[in-house]
């Protein structure tokens, strides 16, 4: 049995995973401890993280020095980055999502920690893949825990477009953005789902888990 590719993302009630410029400050306003534990449970199931190059550069600038509970699985689990141009930590521009996360971390008073050598290596040695469909097929044939996909929006759109996702774990936040970045804009026709579970959290966030019908 091949392992599954899980796409985990937060989105607004009106279906956006980021503001018009990729802003994600809104998702921090409604997270609570139970929702965070749900996210941690998903992270703990991952055998490999996959992401686009923009998200990679955001994450490598944030997680290696983070002291948050999410940092350990983010730093320790192997990574595959999809990029036609390759990656070089510290050389590419980051996005509004990183600025939002860093600002909120500073407001909490969290102090970044020194980055251990093995953590730095886990990011600098991330494997680069260029052919999305071919690489996902290869990863699914390997033994191991789930393949966990992180954004951003463009990378998620590509996964949806090629119907590569086996299960969607979507945290729907009680926020209306009005406009922003969708992930289903390139979905194939007849893109139907089966609802697996729904979990409501005290803050109003709802975790919906879907599989393709």
Coordinates of C-alpha atoms in Angstrom, one line a residue:
X1 CA 0.0 0.0 0.0
X2 CA 1.5 3.3 -1.0
X3 CA 1.8 6.1 1.5
X4 CA -0.5 9.1 1.3
X5 CA 0.1 12.7 0.5
X6 CA -1.6 15.0 3.0
X7 CA -2.1 18.7 2.4
X8 CA -2.5 20.7 5.6
X9 CA -3.4 24.3 5.3
X10 CA -5.3 27.1 7.2
X11 CA -7.9 29.0 5.3
X12 CA -10.5 31.7 5.8
X13 CA -14.3 31.1 5.8
X14 CA -14.4 32.4 2.2
X15 CA -11.7 30.0 1.0
X16 CA -8.4 31.9 1.0
X17 CA -5.1 30.6 2.4
X18 CA -3.6 34.1 2.5
X19 CA -4.4 37.7 1.9
X20 CA -3.8 39.4 -1.5
X21 CA -0.1 39.7 -0.7
X22 CA 0.1 36.4 1.2
X23 CA -0.6 37.9 4.6
X24 CA -1.4 35.3 7.3
X25 CA -1.7 37.4 10.4
X26 CA -5.4 36.6 10.6
X27 CA -4.8 32.9 11.3
X28 CA -2.9 33.6 14.6
X29 CA -5.9 35.5 16.0
X30 CA -8.1 32.5 16.2
X31 CA -5.7 29.6 17.1
X32 CA -6.2 28.0 20.5
X33 CA -4.3 25.3 22.3
X34 CA -6.6 22.5 21.1
X35 CA -6.3 23.6 17.5
X36 CA -2.5 23.7 18.0
X37 CA -2.5 20.2 19.3
X38 CA -4.4 19.1 16.3
X39 CA -1.7 20.6 14.0
X40 CA 1.0 19.0 16.1
X41 CA -0.7 15.6 15.8
X42 CA -0.6 16.0 12.0
X43 CA 3.1 17.1 12.1
X44 CA 4.0 14.0 14.2
X45 CA 2.6 11.7 11.5
X46 CA 4.9 13.1 8.8
X47 CA 7.8 11.1 7.3
X48 CA 8.8 13.9 4.9
X49 CA 7.8 17.5 4.5
X50 CA 7.3 18.7 0.9
X51 CA 7.0 22.4 -0.1
X52 CA 7.5 25.0 -2.8
X53 CA 10.6 27.1 -2.8
X54 CA 9.0 30.3 -1.5
X55 CA 7.7 28.4 1.6
X56 CA 11.1 26.8 2.0
X57 CA 12.8 30.1 2.2
X58 CA 10.2 31.4 4.7
X59 CA 10.6 28.3 6.9
X60 CA 14.4 28.1 6.8
X61 CA 14.4 31.7 8.0
X62 CA 12.0 31.0 10.9
X63 CA 12.0 27.4 12.3
X64 CA 15.7 26.7 12.9
X65 CA 15.8 29.3 15.7
X66 CA 12.3 28.9 16.9
X67 CA 11.5 27.6 20.4
X68 CA 7.9 26.8 19.7
X69 CA 6.5 23.3 20.1
X70 CA 6.1 23.0 16.3
X71 CA 9.8 23.6 15.8
X72 CA 11.0 20.1 16.6
X73 CA 9.0 18.2 13.9
X74 CA 9.6 21.0 11.4
X75 CA 13.3 20.9 11.9
X76 CA 13.9 17.2 12.3
X77 CA 11.7 15.6 9.6
X78 CA 13.4 15.3 6.1
X79 CA 12.4 17.8 3.5
X80 CA 11.9 17.9 -0.3
X81 CA 11.7 21.2 -2.0
X82 CA 10.2 21.7 -5.4
X83 CA 12.1 24.3 -7.4
X84 CA 13.3 24.5 -11.0
X85 CA 16.2 26.8 -10.0
X86 CA 17.4 25.0 -6.9
X87 CA 17.6 26.5 -3.4
X88 CA 20.2 28.4 -1.4
X89 CA 19.2 29.2 2.2
X90 CA 19.5 32.9 3.0
X91 CA 19.8 34.2 -0.6
X92 CA 16.1 34.3 -1.7
X93 CA 13.5 36.9 -0.8
X94 CA 10.9 35.9 1.8
X95 CA 7.2 36.6 1.9
X96 CA 4.6 38.5 3.9
X97 CA 3.8 35.2 5.8
X98 CA 7.3 35.2 7.3
X99 CA 7.0 38.9 8.3
X100 CA 3.6 38.2 10.0
X101 CA 4.9 35.2 11.9
X102 CA 8.0 37.0 13.0
X103 CA 6.1 40.0 14.2
X104 CA 3.7 37.9 16.2
X105 CA 6.6 35.9 17.7
X106 CA 8.2 39.2 18.8
X107 CA 5.0 40.5 20.3
X108 CA 4.8 37.3 22.4
X109 CA 8.3 38.0 23.6
X110 CA 9.7 34.8 22.2
X111 CA 13.5 35.0 21.9
X112 CA 15.0 33.1 18.9
X113 CA 17.5 30.4 20.0
X114 CA 20.9 29.6 18.5
X115 CA 20.5 27.0 15.7
X116 CA 22.2 23.7 16.4
X117 CA 24.4 22.3 13.6
X118 CA 22.1 19.3 12.9
X119 CA 19.1 21.6 12.6
X120 CA 20.9 23.8 10.1
X121 CA 21.9 20.7 8.1
X122 CA 18.3 19.4 8.0
X123 CA 17.4 22.5 6.0
X124 CA 20.6 23.1 4.0
X125 CA 20.5 19.4 2.9
X126 CA 16.9 19.4 1.9
X127 CA 16.5 17.5 -1.4
X128 CA 15.5 19.5 -4.4
X129 CA 13.0 18.1 -6.9
X130 CA 11.9 19.5 -10.2
X131 CA 9.3 17.3 -11.7
X132 CA 6.2 17.4 -9.4
X133 CA 4.2 14.5 -10.7
X134 CA 7.2 12.2 -11.1
X135 CA 8.6 13.0 -7.7
X136 CA 5.3 12.6 -5.9
X137 CA 4.8 9.2 -7.5
X138 CA 8.3 8.2 -6.4
X139 CA 7.7 9.4 -2.8
X140 CA 4.4 7.5 -2.6
X141 CA 6.0 4.3 -3.5
X142 CA 8.5 4.5 -0.6
X143 CA 7.9 3.0 2.8
X144 CA 7.3 5.4 5.7
X145 CA 5.0 7.8 7.3
X146 CA 2.8 10.2 5.4
X147 CA 4.0 12.8 3.0
X148 CA 3.0 16.2 4.4
X149 CA 2.6 19.1 2.1
X150 CA 2.9 22.7 3.2
X151 CA 2.2 25.7 0.9
X152 CA 2.3 28.2 -0.3
X153 CA -0.7 28.8 -2.4
X154 CA 0.9 28.3 -5.8
X155 CA 2.5 25.0 -4.7
X156 CA -0.9 23.8 -3.3
X157 CA -2.6 24.8 -6.5
X158 CA -0.2 22.6 -8.5
X159 CA -0.9 19.6 -6.2
X160 CA -4.6 20.2 -6.6
X161 CA -4.4 20.7 -10.4
X162 CA -2.6 17.3 -10.8
X163 CA -4.9 15.6 -8.3
X164 CA -1.9 14.4 -6.2
X165 CA -3.4 15.0 -2.8
X166 CA -4.9 11.9 -1.0
X167 CA -6.3 13.8 2.0
X168 CA -7.0 17.5 2.8
X169 CA -6.7 18.6 6.3
X170 CA -8.1 22.1 6.3
X171 CA -8.2 24.4 9.3
X172 CA -11.1 26.9 8.6
X173 CA -10.7 30.1 10.6
X174 CA -13.7 32.3 11.5
X175 CA -12.4 35.1 9.4
X176 CA -13.5 36.6 6.1
X177 CA -10.8 38.1 3.9
X178 CA -12.8 39.2 1.0
X179 CA -10.0 38.6 -1.5
X180 CA -6.7 36.7 -1.3
X181 CA -5.0 33.5 -2.4
X182 CA -7.1 30.4 -3.2
X183 CA -5.9 26.8 -3.6
X184 CA -8.7 25.3 -5.6
X185 CA -8.7 27.8 -8.6
X186 CA -7.1 25.2 -10.8
X187 CA -9.0 22.2 -9.6
X188 CA -10.1 19.7 -12.3
X189 CA -13.8 19.5 -13.2
X190 CA -15.8 17.2 -11.0
X191 CA -13.6 17.6 -8.0
X192 CA -15.6 15.9 -5.3
X193 CA -14.7 15.1 -1.7
X194 CA -15.8 12.8 1.0
X195 CA -15.9 14.3 4.5
X196 CA -13.9 12.2 6.9
X197 CA -14.1 14.2 10.1
X198 CA -15.0 17.6 11.5
X199 CA -13.5 19.0 14.8
X200 CA -14.6 22.3 16.2
X201 CA -12.3 24.2 18.6
X202 CA -13.2 26.7 21.3
X203 CA -11.8 29.7 19.2
X204 CA -14.2 28.9 16.4
X205 CA -11.6 27.2 14.2
X206 CA -13.0 24.1 12.5
X207 CA -10.7 21.3 11.3
X208 CA -12.2 19.5 8.2
X209 CA -10.6 16.4 6.9
X210 CA -11.6 15.4 3.3
X211 CA -10.6 12.6 1.0
X212 CA -11.3 12.5 -2.7
X213 CA -14.7 10.9 -3.5

